[in-house]
Short mmCIF file of C-alpha atoms and ligand atoms in Angstrom, two decimals:
data_model
loop_
_atom_site.label_atom_id
_atom_site.label_comp_id
_atom_site.label_asym_id
_atom_site.label_seq_id
_atom_site.Cartn_x
_atom_site.Cartn_y
_atom_site.Cartn_z
CA MET A 573 -0.08 0.08 0.04
CA PRO A 574 2.81 2.49 0.74
CA LEU A 575 4.28 1.79 -2.73
CA LEU A 576 0.86 2.49 -4.38
CA ASN A 577 0.37 5.31 -2.33
CA LEU A 578 3.58 6.98 -3.24
CA ARG A 579 3.04 5.95 -7.03
CA LEU A 580 6.32 3.94 -6.86
CA THR A 581 4.21 1.09 -8.53
CA LYS A 582 1.41 1.51 -10.80
CA PRO A 583 -0.10 -2.07 -11.69
CA LYS A 584 -2.55 -2.46 -14.26
CA ILE A 585 -4.35 -5.23 -12.30
CA LEU A 586 -4.43 -5.47 -8.52
CA VAL A 587 -5.40 -9.05 -6.92
CA ASP A 588 -6.64 -8.66 -3.39
CA LEU A 589 -5.82 -11.94 -1.48
CA ASN A 590 -7.59 -10.79 1.77
CA GLY A 591 -10.39 -12.98 1.01
CA VAL A 592 -8.61 -16.18 0.43
CA SER A 593 -9.01 -17.60 4.14
CA SER A 594 -6.87 -20.52 3.36
CA LEU A 595 -3.87 -18.27 3.24
CA ASP A 596 -4.48 -17.55 6.90
CA SER A 597 -3.08 -20.33 9.16
CA ILE A 598 -0.36 -21.45 11.65
CA ARG A 599 0.12 -25.04 11.88
CA GLU A 600 2.89 -27.69 12.81
CA THR A 601 3.72 -29.91 10.00
CA SER A 602 6.31 -32.64 9.46
CA GLY A 603 8.46 -29.96 7.79
CA GLY A 604 8.24 -27.35 10.57
CA LEU A 605 6.08 -24.70 11.47
CA SER A 606 3.87 -23.55 8.61
CA ILE A 607 2.67 -20.03 8.22
CA GLY A 608 0.04 -19.11 5.58
CA ALA A 609 1.25 -16.03 3.59
CA MET A 610 -1.64 -13.83 4.53
CA THR A 611 -1.40 -14.55 8.22
CA ARG A 612 -1.13 -11.03 10.08
CA GLN A 613 2.13 -10.32 11.71
CA SER A 614 0.39 -9.56 15.02
CA ARG A 615 -1.31 -13.17 14.93
CA VAL A 616 2.21 -14.53 14.34
CA GLU A 617 3.45 -12.49 17.19
CA ARG A 618 0.83 -13.70 19.80
CA SER A 619 0.69 -17.44 18.54
CA SER A 620 1.49 -19.77 21.41
CA LEU A 621 2.52 -22.29 18.88
CA VAL A 622 4.98 -19.93 17.32
CA ARG A 623 6.19 -18.80 20.91
CA GLU A 624 6.92 -22.31 21.91
CA ARG A 625 8.25 -23.85 18.71
CA CYS A 626 9.82 -20.99 16.72
CA PRO A 627 10.51 -18.12 19.51
CA ILE A 628 12.85 -16.14 17.17
CA LEU A 629 9.90 -15.52 14.76
CA ALA A 630 7.69 -14.08 17.65
CA GLU A 631 10.62 -12.03 19.02
CA ALA A 632 11.53 -10.52 15.52
CA ILE A 633 8.05 -9.52 14.76
CA ARG A 634 7.96 -7.10 18.01
CA TYR A 635 10.61 -4.94 16.15
CA ILE A 636 8.35 -4.32 12.96
CA GLY A 637 7.06 -0.98 13.11
CA HIS A 638 4.17 -0.69 15.78
CA VAL A 639 1.13 -2.52 16.89
CA ALA A 640 -1.10 -1.01 14.13
CA ILE A 641 1.24 -1.89 11.34
CA ARG A 642 1.67 -5.52 12.61
CA HIS A 643 -2.28 -5.71 12.72
CA ARG A 644 -2.33 -5.04 8.86
CA GLY A 645 1.02 -6.29 7.70
CA THR A 646 1.09 -9.93 6.65
CA ILE A 647 4.13 -12.39 6.99
CA GLY A 648 4.16 -13.14 3.36
CA GLY A 649 3.71 -9.46 2.34
CA SER A 650 6.93 -8.73 4.48
CA LEU A 651 8.82 -11.51 2.78
CA VAL A 652 7.84 -10.96 -0.78
CA HIS A 653 8.29 -7.17 -0.44
CA ALA A 654 12.10 -8.18 0.16
CA ASP A 655 13.09 -5.01 2.04
CA PRO A 656 16.86 -5.62 2.97
CA ALA A 657 16.18 -3.69 6.20
CA ALA A 658 13.18 -5.84 7.18
CA GLU A 659 13.54 -8.34 10.14
CA LEU A 660 11.73 -11.38 8.61
CA PRO A 661 13.96 -11.99 5.68
CA ALA A 662 16.70 -12.35 7.95
CA VAL A 663 14.70 -14.82 10.27
CA ALA A 664 13.75 -16.90 7.16
CA LEU A 665 17.41 -17.17 6.01
CA ALA A 666 18.65 -18.12 9.63
CA LEU A 667 16.03 -20.77 9.96
CA ASP A 668 16.56 -22.10 6.35
CA ALA A 669 12.82 -21.43 5.67
CA ASN A 670 11.06 -22.81 2.47
CA PHE A 671 8.77 -20.73 0.41
CA GLU A 672 5.76 -22.72 -1.10
CA VAL A 673 4.83 -20.93 -4.07
CA ALA A 674 1.63 -21.66 -6.41
CA ARG A 675 0.97 -20.90 -10.06
CA ASP A 676 -1.72 -22.10 -12.12
CA GLY A 677 -2.22 -25.23 -10.12
CA ARG A 678 1.51 -26.04 -10.22
CA ASP A 679 3.45 -25.54 -7.00
CA ARG A 680 7.12 -25.20 -6.31
CA VAL A 681 9.40 -24.78 -3.28
CA ILE A 682 11.98 -22.01 -3.00
CA PRO A 683 14.57 -22.17 -0.36
CA ALA A 684 15.23 -18.85 1.47
CA ALA A 685 18.92 -18.90 0.36
CA GLU A 686 17.27 -18.39 -3.31
CA PHE A 687 14.38 -16.22 -2.65
CA PHE A 688 15.85 -12.79 -1.83
CA ILE A 689 17.34 -11.50 -5.34
CA ASP A 690 17.80 -7.89 -4.79
CA TYR A 691 16.72 -4.74 -3.30
CA LEU A 692 12.93 -5.31 -3.16
CA THR A 693 13.22 -8.14 -5.39
CA SER A 694 12.29 -11.81 -4.73
CA ALA A 695 12.51 -14.88 -6.87
CA LEU A 696 8.63 -14.93 -7.36
CA ALA A 697 7.48 -14.96 -11.07
CA PRO A 698 4.89 -12.26 -11.76
CA ASP A 699 2.23 -14.89 -12.06
CA GLU A 700 3.01 -16.65 -8.77
CA ILE A 701 1.66 -16.47 -5.48
CA LEU A 702 3.37 -17.31 -2.13
CA ARG A 703 1.09 -19.69 -0.34
CA GLU A 704 3.09 -20.88 2.66
CA ILE A 705 6.31 -20.32 4.60
CA VAL A 706 7.75 -23.39 6.33
CA PHE A 707 10.15 -22.55 9.17
CA PRO A 708 12.12 -25.92 10.03
CA MET A 709 12.21 -26.25 13.80
CA VAL A 710 15.71 -25.76 15.57
CA ARG A 711 16.50 -28.00 18.67
CA PRO A 712 14.31 -26.57 21.85
CA SER A 713 17.81 -25.98 23.57
CA SER A 714 18.87 -23.61 20.96
CA GLY A 715 19.26 -19.88 22.09
CA TYR A 716 18.32 -16.87 19.87
CA ALA A 717 18.57 -13.12 19.58
CA LEU A 718 17.79 -10.22 17.43
CA GLU A 719 19.80 -6.85 17.69
CA GLU A 720 19.20 -3.86 15.64
CA VAL A 721 19.99 -0.25 15.62
CA THR A 722 17.09 2.18 14.56
CA ARG A 723 16.72 6.02 15.11
CA ARG A 724 13.50 5.62 16.70
CA HIS A 725 11.64 2.58 18.12
CA GLY A 726 9.77 0.73 15.17
CA ASP A 727 11.82 2.19 12.30
CA PHE A 728 13.29 0.27 9.57
CA ALA A 729 16.70 -0.86 11.07
CA ILE A 730 19.99 0.84 10.08
CA ALA A 731 21.39 -2.46 10.58
CA GLY A 732 20.48 -5.74 12.62
CA VAL A 733 21.35 -9.22 13.06
CA VAL A 734 19.51 -12.61 13.81
CA ALA A 735 21.62 -15.16 15.78
CA ILE A 736 20.71 -18.54 16.67
CA VAL A 737 23.06 -20.85 18.62
CA ASP A 738 23.16 -24.28 20.10
CA LEU A 739 25.63 -25.73 22.47
CA ASP A 740 26.98 -29.35 22.86
CA GLU A 741 27.38 -31.07 26.20
CA ALA A 742 30.87 -29.55 26.58
CA ALA A 743 29.01 -26.26 26.24
CA LYS A 744 31.07 -25.55 22.80
CA ILE A 745 29.26 -24.28 19.77
CA ALA A 746 27.31 -27.00 17.98
CA ASP A 747 25.22 -25.03 15.50
CA VAL A 748 25.23 -21.21 14.85
CA ARG A 749 23.32 -19.35 12.29
CA VAL A 750 23.81 -15.78 11.74
CA ALA A 751 21.86 -13.53 9.20
CA LEU A 752 22.07 -9.74 8.88
CA PHE A 753 19.58 -7.01 7.67
CA GLY A 754 20.11 -3.48 6.53
CA VAL A 755 23.60 -4.09 5.49
CA ALA A 756 23.43 -5.05 1.79
CA SER A 757 20.79 -5.23 -1.05
CA THR A 758 19.22 -8.21 0.67
CA ALA A 759 19.30 -9.86 3.88
CA VAL A 760 22.41 -11.96 4.11
CA ARG A 761 23.76 -15.02 5.89
CA ALA A 762 27.21 -14.87 7.27
CA ARG A 763 28.27 -18.38 6.56
CA LYS A 764 32.09 -17.67 6.81
CA LEU A 765 31.70 -16.56 10.41
CA GLU A 766 29.36 -19.59 11.23
CA ARG A 767 32.03 -21.95 9.85
CA ALA A 768 34.69 -20.16 11.96
CA LEU A 769 32.61 -20.42 15.21
CA MET A 770 31.83 -24.16 14.99
CA GLY A 771 33.08 -26.07 17.87
CA GLN A 772 34.53 -23.05 19.71
CA GLU A 773 34.12 -22.05 23.19
CA PRO A 774 31.66 -19.15 23.28
CA ASN A 775 33.19 -16.07 24.67
CA GLU A 776 33.56 -12.64 24.08
CA HIS A 777 37.11 -12.72 22.48
CA VAL A 778 35.62 -15.50 20.06
CA PHE A 779 32.63 -13.37 19.17
CA ARG A 780 34.61 -10.33 18.46
CA ASP A 781 37.32 -12.07 16.21
CA ALA A 782 34.33 -13.95 14.34
CA ALA A 783 32.69 -10.70 13.75
CA ALA A 784 35.74 -9.41 11.99
CA LEU A 785 34.69 -11.97 9.15
CA LEU A 786 31.63 -10.31 8.10
CA ASP A 787 33.26 -8.25 5.37
CA ASP A 788 32.51 -10.56 2.57
CA VAL A 789 28.85 -10.14 3.15
CA LEU A 790 28.63 -6.79 4.13
CA ASP A 791 27.82 -4.18 1.23
CA PRO A 792 25.80 -1.28 3.02
CA PRO A 793 24.68 1.72 1.25
CA GLY A 794 25.52 5.07 2.68
CA ASP A 795 22.44 7.25 3.07
CA ILE A 796 20.76 10.20 5.02
CA HIS A 797 20.22 7.55 8.00
CA ALA A 798 23.72 6.34 8.14
CA SER A 799 27.19 6.12 6.29
CA THR A 800 28.60 2.83 5.08
CA ALA A 801 31.30 2.80 7.56
CA TYR A 802 28.63 3.35 10.37
CA ARG A 803 26.66 0.38 9.26
CA LYS A 804 29.69 -1.98 8.99
CA HIS A 805 30.73 -0.95 12.33
CA ALA A 806 27.23 -1.55 13.76
CA ALA A 807 26.88 -4.80 11.97
CA ALA A 808 30.06 -6.00 13.73
CA VAL A 809 29.05 -4.80 17.09
CA LEU A 810 25.69 -6.08 16.82
CA THR A 811 26.66 -9.57 15.77
CA ALA A 812 29.07 -10.09 18.83
CA ARG A 813 26.12 -8.84 21.13
CA ALA A 814 23.55 -11.09 19.52
CA LEU A 815 25.65 -14.13 19.65
CA HIS A 816 26.60 -13.36 23.47
CA ARG A 817 22.63 -13.05 24.16
CA ALA A 818 21.87 -16.06 22.19
CA VAL A 819 24.18 -18.13 24.16
CA GLN A 820 22.82 -16.88 27.43
CA VAL A 821 19.08 -17.79 26.14
CA CYS A 822 20.66 -21.09 25.31
CA HIS A 823 21.99 -21.59 28.96
CA ASP A 824 18.71 -20.46 30.21
CA ARG A 825 16.63 -22.80 28.24
CA ARG A 826 18.67 -25.82 29.30
CA LEU A 827 18.02 -25.15 33.08
C1 LIG B 1495 4.97 2.98 8.61
C2 LIG B 1495 5.46 1.55 8.34
C3 LIG B 1495 6.48 1.03 9.19
C4 LIG B 1495 7.03 -0.38 8.93
N1 LIG B 1495 8.00 -0.87 9.70
C5 LIG B 1495 8.62 -2.01 9.38
C6 LIG B 1495 9.66 -2.52 10.10
O1 LIG B 1495 10.19 -1.89 11.14
N2 LIG B 1495 10.33 -3.43 9.73
C7 LIG B 1495 9.44 -4.50 8.86
O2 LIG B 1495 10.06 -5.50 8.54
N3 LIG B 1495 8.50 -4.05 8.04
C8 LIG B 1495 8.04 -2.95 8.40
N4 LIG B 1495 6.93 -2.21 7.66
C9 LIG B 1495 6.34 -3.35 6.67
C10 LIG B 1495 5.18 -3.94 6.97
O3 LIG B 1495 5.20 -4.73 8.16
C11 LIG B 1495 4.47 -4.66 5.61
O4 LIG B 1495 5.01 -5.94 5.73
C12 LIG B 1495 4.76 -4.20 4.47
O5 LIG B 1495 4.06 -2.85 4.52
C13 LIG B 1495 4.06 -5.12 3.53
O6 LIG B 1495 2.74 -4.94 3.55
P1 LIG B 1495 1.74 -6.31 3.69
O7 LIG B 1495 2.29 -7.32 4.49
O8 LIG B 1495 0.40 -5.81 3.67
O9 LIG B 1495 2.05 -6.70 2.01
P2 LIG B 1495 1.52 -6.01 0.70
O10 LIG B 1495 1.78 -4.48 0.67
O11 LIG B 1495 0.22 -6.49 0.53
O12 LIG B 1495 2.46 -6.70 -0.30
C14 LIG B 1495 3.98 -6.38 -0.33
C15 LIG B 1495 4.22 -6.92 -1.70
O13 LIG B 1495 4.14 -8.35 -1.76
C16 LIG B 1495 3.38 -8.80 -2.62
N5 LIG B 1495 2.74 -9.88 -2.01
C17 LIG B 1495 1.99 -9.81 -0.85
N6 LIG B 1495 1.50 -11.21 -0.50
C18 LIG B 1495 1.77 -11.89 -1.41
C19 LIG B 1495 1.63 -13.33 -1.82
N7 LIG B 1495 0.77 -14.12 -0.88
N8 LIG B 1495 1.91 -13.90 -2.89
C20 LIG B 1495 2.64 -13.09 -3.89
N9 LIG B 1495 2.97 -11.66 -3.77
C21 LIG B 1495 2.59 -11.19 -2.59
C22 LIG B 1495 2.62 -7.68 -3.03
O14 LIG B 1495 2.12 -7.79 -4.49
C23 LIG B 1495 3.74 -6.47 -2.96
O15 LIG B 1495 4.38 -6.44 -3.99
C24 LIG B 1495 6.37 -1.16 7.91
C25 LIG B 1495 5.34 -0.45 7.13
C26 LIG B 1495 4.77 0.78 7.36
C27 LIG B 1495 3.74 1.18 6.50
#
């Protein structure tokens, strides 16, 4: 709606999906937590199933705009819009979500790693509809955190990061996923950093050294909100902070 309002897009045909009630759903499936594309962000945020099975998703939605925005905004709309500064694309990347897409009776599945192509551009063809997003469950012992910098609460992020960490019995890192937003033309997964952290003891030094490995994924624009240098610096600081908090949550969930 904002794009239409600002005349940034002028489609010849507008299809209103609001009446398609089958696109409004939250359910547990064999693949994970499946959420219909038209499910309102506020419903996902408040769902006890989401909070229990995929808490990082509920946590991330709290950072989207404010309550009125989340009452109207849909989970699918946010993902297809593919704003690089939005929270949900980074959550989808971190969780290796799958996008179930329908076109003229034929379905296909697009993995999150292939869904975000460029600034405001997803892999959906013009005649495809996003039906459902499937978030595979992470282990219940996993810790998670979202950290972001905004000018005011509810603004789109200047830079942000989602971190998910699981520890083994020796309290070393057994699984780690880090996805950043606001720092490139799409949300990005920091795979080099993830590889470097596997098997390590989680501490401040390890996190700070790992955050120095972000450079290959950071390509932030400089604009009226922040310079390129500021965004890069913020990304490294936020990553170390999010990893630290995710490990704390992991310890808490194991108690
Ligand atoms: C004031 C304001 C503040 C905001 N703050 C934030 C923020 O802090 N963080 C954040 O992440 N977001 C923020 N948003 C975005 C908001 O949460 C919505 O997700 C966004 O505006 C898209 O709206 P929508 O979900 O109704 O989708 P729509 O506007 O209906 O759709 C967005 C795009 O996706 C396409 N689309 C939608 N659903 C489907 C589908 N099922 N299949 C195929 N294509 C589809 C549409 O054609 C359109 O191109 C903000 C928005 C506003 C207006």
